[in-house]
């Protein structure tokens, strides 16, 4: 090990199997050496790990899956500090429980996969500081210290990107809603909204529904119906047709259909009922 470190600029980690009394025992010894080498996760780089010094298998099962789920939820919610704290707690659990390297790898792959899914669902691949693909980056981390530093940074960056995207979505959705509210009685279309806010029609529909839980057209119609209800009662001199045109409907049939959908009665029935 020392000789190699003098000749080449890399660190050598050695796994040691058992002493063999015959060639037939070599495969088993080699496997023990490979198992020993996997414990580089705990021992670090540049060490020599003797298979005979390892704990007996099987190892205990990791009981912190709930904490791993909390970590993913905190990343999904944009909670940077909580995500970093949970990563630290998870690795403390791993250390205290002394999980096998296979279990550690399995846990890390699960978390990396879930974080990757958050990135893909939020369409953040490589954007706003979010990692491009955590699952591909994970194999480059060979020790617990490297894994913890990497995972904490990955979760923090992803949470920050999610939070930034969420704030932008909220701002954009509110901008769209403000335009609708201010032009409620005018001839509003998806094209006119997208032109005003300078976003594509597809984006306008998507961001409004994601933020408010309803489509822009349902919100528009609902707001017009509420305004028409006020006019029907406060301005009895207006006919039902006049009220419909006044709140932005192009024809009487559309007004009747939408009004009944939201109230369960026609505009005339509503006026008579409330009076």
CSV table of N, CA, C and O in Angstrom, one decimal, residues 151-226:
chain,number,residue,atom,x,y,z
A,151,UNK,N,-25.1,13.9,0.3
A,151,UNK,CA,-26.6,13.9,0.4
A,151,UNK,C,-27.2,15.1,1.0
A,151,UNK,O,-28.2,15.6,0.6
A,152,UNK,N,-26.5,15.7,2.0
A,152,UNK,CA,-26.9,16.9,2.6
A,152,UNK,C,-26.9,18.0,1.6
A,152,UNK,O,-27.9,18.8,1.6
A,153,UNK,N,-25.9,18.1,0.8
A,153,UNK,CA,-25.8,19.2,-0.2
A,153,UNK,C,-26.8,19.0,-1.3
A,153,UNK,O,-27.5,19.9,-1.7
A,154,UNK,N,-27.0,17.7,-1.7
A,154,UNK,CA,-28.0,17.4,-2.7
A,154,UNK,C,-29.4,17.8,-2.3
A,154,UNK,O,-30.2,18.4,-3.0
A,155,UNK,N,-29.8,17.4,-1.0
A,155,UNK,CA,-31.1,17.7,-0.5
A,155,UNK,C,-31.3,19.2,-0.3
A,155,UNK,O,-32.4,19.7,-0.6
A,156,UNK,N,-30.2,19.8,0.2
A,156,UNK,CA,-30.3,21.3,0.4
A,156,UNK,C,-30.6,22.0,-0.9
A,156,UNK,O,-31.4,22.9,-1.1
A,157,UNK,N,-29.8,21.7,-1.9
A,157,UNK,CA,-29.9,22.3,-3.3
A,157,UNK,C,-31.2,22.0,-3.9
A,157,UNK,O,-31.9,22.9,-4.5
A,158,UNK,N,-31.7,20.8,-3.8
A,158,UNK,CA,-33.0,20.5,-4.4
A,158,UNK,C,-34.1,21.2,-3.7
A,158,UNK,O,-35.0,21.7,-4.3
A,159,UNK,N,-34.1,21.2,-2.3
A,159,UNK,CA,-35.1,21.9,-1.6
A,159,UNK,C,-35.1,23.4,-1.9
A,159,UNK,O,-36.2,24.0,-2.0
A,160,UNK,N,-33.9,24.0,-2.1
A,160,UNK,CA,-33.9,25.4,-2.4
A,160,UNK,C,-34.4,25.7,-3.8
A,160,UNK,O,-35.2,26.7,-4.0
A,161,UNK,N,-34.2,24.8,-4.7
A,161,UNK,CA,-34.7,24.9,-6.1
A,161,UNK,C,-36.2,24.7,-6.1
A,161,UNK,O,-36.9,25.5,-6.8
A,162,UNK,N,-36.7,23.8,-5.3
A,162,UNK,CA,-38.2,23.6,-5.2
A,162,UNK,C,-38.8,24.8,-4.6
A,162,UNK,O,-39.9,25.3,-5.1
A,163,UNK,N,-38.2,25.4,-3.6
A,163,UNK,CA,-38.8,26.6,-2.9
A,163,UNK,C,-38.8,27.7,-3.9
A,163,UNK,O,-39.8,28.5,-4.0
A,164,UNK,N,-37.7,27.9,-4.7
A,164,UNK,CA,-37.7,29.0,-5.6
A,164,UNK,C,-38.7,28.8,-6.7
A,164,UNK,O,-39.4,29.8,-7.1
A,165,UNK,N,-38.8,27.6,-7.2
A,165,UNK,CA,-39.8,27.3,-8.3
A,165,UNK,C,-41.3,27.5,-7.7
A,165,UNK,O,-42.1,28.1,-8.4
A,166,UNK,N,-41.5,27.2,-6.5
A,166,UNK,CA,-42.8,27.3,-5.9
A,166,UNK,C,-43.2,28.8,-5.7
A,166,UNK,O,-44.3,29.2,-6.0
A,167,UNK,N,-42.2,29.6,-5.3
A,167,UNK,CA,-42.4,31.0,-5.2
A,167,UNK,C,-42.7,31.7,-6.5
A,167,UNK,O,-43.5,32.6,-6.6
A,168,UNK,N,-41.9,31.3,-7.5
A,168,UNK,CA,-42.2,31.8,-8.9
A,168,UNK,C,-43.6,31.4,-9.4
A,168,UNK,O,-44.3,32.2,-10.0
A,169,UNK,N,-43.9,30.2,-9.1
A,169,UNK,CA,-45.3,29.7,-9.5
A,169,UNK,C,-46.4,30.5,-8.8
A,169,UNK,O,-47.3,30.9,-9.4
A,170,UNK,N,-46.2,30.7,-7.5
A,170,UNK,CA,-47.2,31.5,-6.8
A,170,UNK,C,-47.3,32.9,-7.3
A,170,UNK,O,-48.4,33.5,-7.6
A,171,UNK,N,-46.1,33.6,-7.6
A,171,UNK,CA,-46.1,34.9,-8.1
A,171,UNK,C,-46.8,35.0,-9.5
A,171,UNK,O,-47.6,35.9,-9.8
A,172,UNK,N,-46.5,34.0,-10.4
A,172,UNK,CA,-47.1,34.0,-11.7
A,172,UNK,C,-48.6,33.7,-11.7
A,172,UNK,O,-49.3,34.3,-12.4
A,173,UNK,N,-49.0,32.8,-10.8
A,173,UNK,CA,-50.4,32.5,-10.6
A,173,UNK,C,-51.2,33.7,-10.1
A,173,UNK,O,-52.3,34.0,-10.6
A,174,UNK,N,-50.6,34.4,-9.2
A,174,UNK,CA,-51.2,35.6,-8.6
A,174,UNK,C,-51.3,36.7,-9.7
A,174,UNK,O,-52.3,37.4,-9.8
A,175,UNK,N,-50.3,36.8,-10.5
A,175,UNK,CA,-50.3,37.7,-11.6
A,175,UNK,C,-51.5,37.4,-12.6
A,175,UNK,O,-52.2,38.3,-13.1
A,176,UNK,N,-51.6,36.2,-12.9
A,176,UNK,CA,-52.7,35.7,-13.8
A,176,UNK,C,-54.1,36.0,-13.2
A,176,UNK,O,-55.0,36.6,-13.8
A,177,UNK,N,-54.2,35.7,-11.9
A,177,UNK,CA,-55.5,35.9,-11.2
A,177,UNK,C,-55.8,37.4,-11.1
A,177,UNK,O,-57.0,37.8,-11.3
A,178,UNK,N,-54.8,38.3,-10.9
A,178,UNK,CA,-55.0,39.7,-10.8
A,178,UNK,C,-55.6,40.2,-12.2
A,178,UNK,O,-56.5,41.1,-12.2
A,179,UNK,N,-55.0,39.7,-13.3
A,179,UNK,CA,-55.4,40.1,-14.6
A,179,UNK,C,-56.9,39.7,-14.8
A,179,UNK,O,-57.7,40.5,-15.3
A,180,UNK,N,-57.2,38.5,-14.4
A,180,UNK,CA,-58.6,38.0,-14.6
A,180,UNK,C,-59.6,38.9,-13.7
A,180,UNK,O,-60.6,39.3,-14.2
A,181,UNK,N,-59.2,39.2,-12.5
A,181,UNK,CA,-60.1,40.0,-11.6
A,181,UNK,C,-60.3,41.4,-12.1
A,181,UNK,O,-61.4,41.9,-12.0
A,182,UNK,N,-59.3,41.9,-12.7
A,182,UNK,CA,-59.4,43.3,-13.2
A,182,UNK,C,-60.1,43.4,-14.5
A,182,UNK,O,-60.5,44.5,-14.9
A,183,UNK,N,-60.2,42.3,-15.2
A,183,UNK,CA,-60.8,42.3,-16.6
A,183,UNK,C,-62.0,41.4,-16.6
A,183,UNK,O,-62.4,40.8,-17.7
A,184,UNK,N,-62.6,41.2,-15.5
A,184,UNK,CA,-63.7,40.2,-15.3
A,184,UNK,C,-64.8,40.4,-16.3
A,184,UNK,O,-65.4,39.4,-16.9
A,185,UNK,N,-65.2,41.6,-16.5
A,185,UNK,CA,-66.4,41.9,-17.4
A,185,UNK,C,-66.0,42.1,-18.9
A,185,UNK,O,-66.9,42.4,-19.7
A,186,UNK,N,-64.7,41.9,-19.2
A,186,UNK,CA,-64.3,42.0,-20.6
A,186,UNK,C,-64.3,40.7,-21.2
A,186,UNK,O,-64.5,39.6,-20.6
A,187,UNK,N,-63.9,40.7,-22.5
A,187,UNK,CA,-63.8,39.4,-23.3
A,187,UNK,C,-62.5,38.8,-23.0
A,187,UNK,O,-61.5,39.1,-23.7
A,188,UNK,N,-62.4,37.9,-22.0
A,188,UNK,CA,-61.1,37.3,-21.6
A,188,UNK,C,-61.0,35.9,-22.2
A,188,UNK,O,-62.0,35.2,-22.2
A,189,UNK,N,-59.9,35.6,-22.8
A,189,UNK,CA,-59.6,34.3,-23.3
A,189,UNK,C,-58.2,33.9,-22.9
A,189,UNK,O,-57.4,34.7,-22.3
A,190,UNK,N,-57.9,32.6,-23.0
A,190,UNK,CA,-56.6,32.1,-22.7
A,190,UNK,C,-55.5,32.8,-23.4
A,190,UNK,O,-54.5,33.1,-22.9
A,191,UNK,N,-55.8,33.1,-24.7
A,191,UNK,CA,-54.8,33.8,-25.5
A,191,UNK,C,-54.5,35.2,-25.0
A,191,UNK,O,-53.4,35.6,-24.9
A,192,UNK,N,-55.6,35.9,-24.6
A,192,UNK,CA,-55.4,37.3,-24.1
A,192,UNK,C,-54.7,37.3,-22.8
A,192,UNK,O,-53.9,38.2,-22.5
A,193,UNK,N,-55.0,36.3,-21.9
A,193,UNK,CA,-54.2,36.2,-20.6
A,193,UNK,C,-52.8,35.9,-20.9
A,193,UNK,O,-51.9,36.6,-20.3
A,194,UNK,N,-52.5,34.9,-21.7
A,194,UNK,CA,-51.1,34.6,-22.0
A,194,UNK,C,-50.3,35.7,-22.6
A,194,UNK,O,-49.1,35.9,-22.4
A,195,UNK,N,-51.0,36.5,-23.5
A,195,UNK,CA,-50.3,37.6,-24.1
A,195,UNK,C,-50.0,38.7,-23.1
A,195,UNK,O,-48.9,39.3,-23.1
A,196,UNK,N,-50.9,38.9,-22.2
A,196,UNK,CA,-50.7,40.0,-21.1
A,196,UNK,C,-49.6,39.6,-20.2
A,196,UNK,O,-48.7,40.5,-19.9
A,197,UNK,N,-49.6,38.4,-19.7
A,197,UNK,CA,-48.6,38.0,-18.7
A,197,UNK,C,-47.3,37.5,-19.3
A,197,UNK,O,-46.3,37.2,-18.6
A,198,UNK,N,-47.3,37.3,-20.7
A,198,UNK,CA,-46.1,36.9,-21.4
A,198,UNK,C,-45.7,35.5,-21.1
A,198,UNK,O,-44.5,35.2,-21.0
A,199,UNK,N,-46.7,34.6,-21.0
A,199,UNK,CA,-46.4,33.2,-20.8
A,199,UNK,C,-47.2,32.4,-21.8
A,199,UNK,O,-48.2,32.9,-22.3
A,200,UNK,N,-46.8,31.2,-22.1
A,200,UNK,CA,-47.5,30.4,-23.1
A,200,UNK,C,-48.9,30.0,-22.6
A,200,UNK,O,-49.0,29.9,-21.3
A,201,UNK,N,-49.9,29.8,-23.4
A,201,UNK,CA,-51.2,29.4,-22.9
A,201,UNK,C,-51.1,28.1,-22.1
A,201,UNK,O,-51.8,27.9,-21.1
A,202,UNK,N,-50.2,27.2,-22.5
A,202,UNK,CA,-50.1,25.9,-21.7
A,202,UNK,C,-49.6,26.2,-20.3
A,202,UNK,O,-50.1,25.6,-19.4
A,203,UNK,N,-48.6,27.1,-20.2
A,203,UNK,CA,-48.1,27.4,-18.9
A,203,UNK,C,-49.1,28.1,-18.0
A,203,UNK,O,-49.2,27.8,-16.8
A,204,UNK,N,-49.9,29.0,-18.6
A,204,UNK,CA,-50.9,29.7,-17.9
A,204,UNK,C,-51.9,28.8,-17.3
A,204,UNK,O,-52.2,28.8,-16.1
A,205,UNK,N,-52.4,27.8,-18.1
A,205,UNK,CA,-53.3,26.8,-17.6
A,205,UNK,C,-52.7,26.0,-16.5
A,205,UNK,O,-53.4,25.7,-15.5
A,206,UNK,N,-51.5,25.5,-16.7
A,206,UNK,CA,-50.8,24.6,-15.8
A,206,UNK,C,-50.6,25.3,-14.4
A,206,UNK,O,-50.9,24.8,-13.4
A,207,UNK,N,-50.0,26.5,-14.5
A,207,UNK,CA,-49.6,27.2,-13.2
A,207,UNK,C,-50.8,27.6,-12.4
A,207,UNK,O,-50.8,27.5,-11.2
A,208,UNK,N,-51.9,28.0,-13.1
A,208,UNK,CA,-53.1,28.5,-12.4
A,208,UNK,C,-53.7,27.3,-11.7
A,208,UNK,O,-54.1,27.4,-10.5
A,209,UNK,N,-53.8,26.2,-12.4
A,209,UNK,CA,-54.5,25.0,-11.8
A,209,UNK,C,-53.6,24.4,-10.6
A,209,UNK,O,-54.2,24.1,-9.6
A,210,UNK,N,-52.3,24.4,-10.8
A,210,UNK,CA,-51.4,23.9,-9.7
A,210,UNK,C,-51.5,24.7,-8.5
A,210,UNK,O,-51.5,24.2,-7.3
A,211,UNK,N,-51.6,26.0,-8.6
A,211,UNK,CA,-51.6,26.9,-7.5
A,211,UNK,C,-53.0,27.1,-6.8
A,211,UNK,O,-53.1,27.1,-5.6
A,212,UNK,N,-54.0,27.2,-7.6
A,212,UNK,CA,-55.4,27.4,-7.1
A,212,UNK,C,-56.3,26.2,-7.0
A,212,UNK,O,-57.4,26.2,-6.5
A,213,UNK,N,-55.8,25.1,-7.7
A,213,UNK,CA,-56.6,23.9,-7.6
A,213,UNK,C,-57.8,23.9,-8.5
A,213,UNK,O,-58.7,23.1,-8.3
A,214,UNK,N,-57.9,24.8,-9.4
A,214,UNK,CA,-59.0,24.9,-10.4
A,214,UNK,C,-58.5,25.5,-11.7
A,214,UNK,O,-57.4,26.1,-11.7
A,215,UNK,N,-59.2,25.3,-12.8
A,215,UNK,CA,-58.8,25.9,-14.0
A,215,UNK,C,-59.1,27.4,-14.1
A,215,UNK,O,-60.0,27.9,-13.3
A,216,UNK,N,-58.4,28.1,-14.9
A,216,UNK,CA,-58.7,29.5,-15.0
A,216,UNK,C,-60.1,29.8,-15.5
A,216,UNK,O,-60.7,30.8,-15.0
A,217,UNK,N,-60.7,29.0,-16.4
A,217,UNK,CA,-62.0,29.2,-16.9
A,217,UNK,C,-63.1,29.0,-15.8
A,217,UNK,O,-64.0,29.7,-15.7
A,218,UNK,N,-62.8,28.0,-15.0
A,218,UNK,CA,-63.8,27.8,-13.8
A,218,UNK,C,-63.7,28.9,-12.9
A,218,UNK,O,-64.8,29.3,-12.3
A,219,UNK,N,-62.5,29.4,-12.6
A,219,UNK,CA,-62.4,30.6,-11.7
A,219,UNK,C,-63.1,31.8,-12.3
A,219,UNK,O,-63.8,32.5,-11.6
A,220,UNK,N,-62.8,32.0,-13.6
A,220,UNK,CA,-63.4,33.1,-14.3
A,220,UNK,C,-65.0,33.1,-14.3
A,220,UNK,O,-65.6,34.1,-13.9
A,221,UNK,N,-65.5,31.9,-14.6
A,221,UNK,CA,-67.0,31.8,-14.6
A,221,UNK,C,-67.5,31.9,-13.2
A,221,UNK,O,-68.6,32.5,-13.0
A,222,UNK,N,-66.9,31.3,-12.2
A,222,UNK,CA,-67.3,31.4,-10.8
A,222,UNK,C,-67.4,32.9,-10.4
A,222,UNK,O,-68.3,33.4,-9.7
A,223,UNK,N,-66.3,33.7,-10.7
A,223,UNK,CA,-66.2,35.1,-10.3
A,223,UNK,C,-67.3,35.9,-11.0
A,223,UNK,O,-67.9,36.8,-10.4
A,224,UNK,N,-67.6,35.6,-12.3
A,224,UNK,CA,-68.7,36.3,-13.0
A,224,UNK,C,-70.0,35.9,-12.4
A,224,UNK,O,-70.9,36.8,-12.3
A,225,UNK,N,-70.2,34.7,-12.0
A,225,UNK,CA,-71.5,34.3,-11.4
A,225,UNK,C,-71.7,35.1,-10.1
A,225,UNK,O,-72.8,35.6,-9.8
A,226,UNK,N,-70.7,35.2,-9.3
A,226,UNK,CA,-70.8,35.9,-8.0
A,226,UNK,C,-71.1,37.4,-8.3
A,226,UNK,O,-71.9,38.0,-7.6
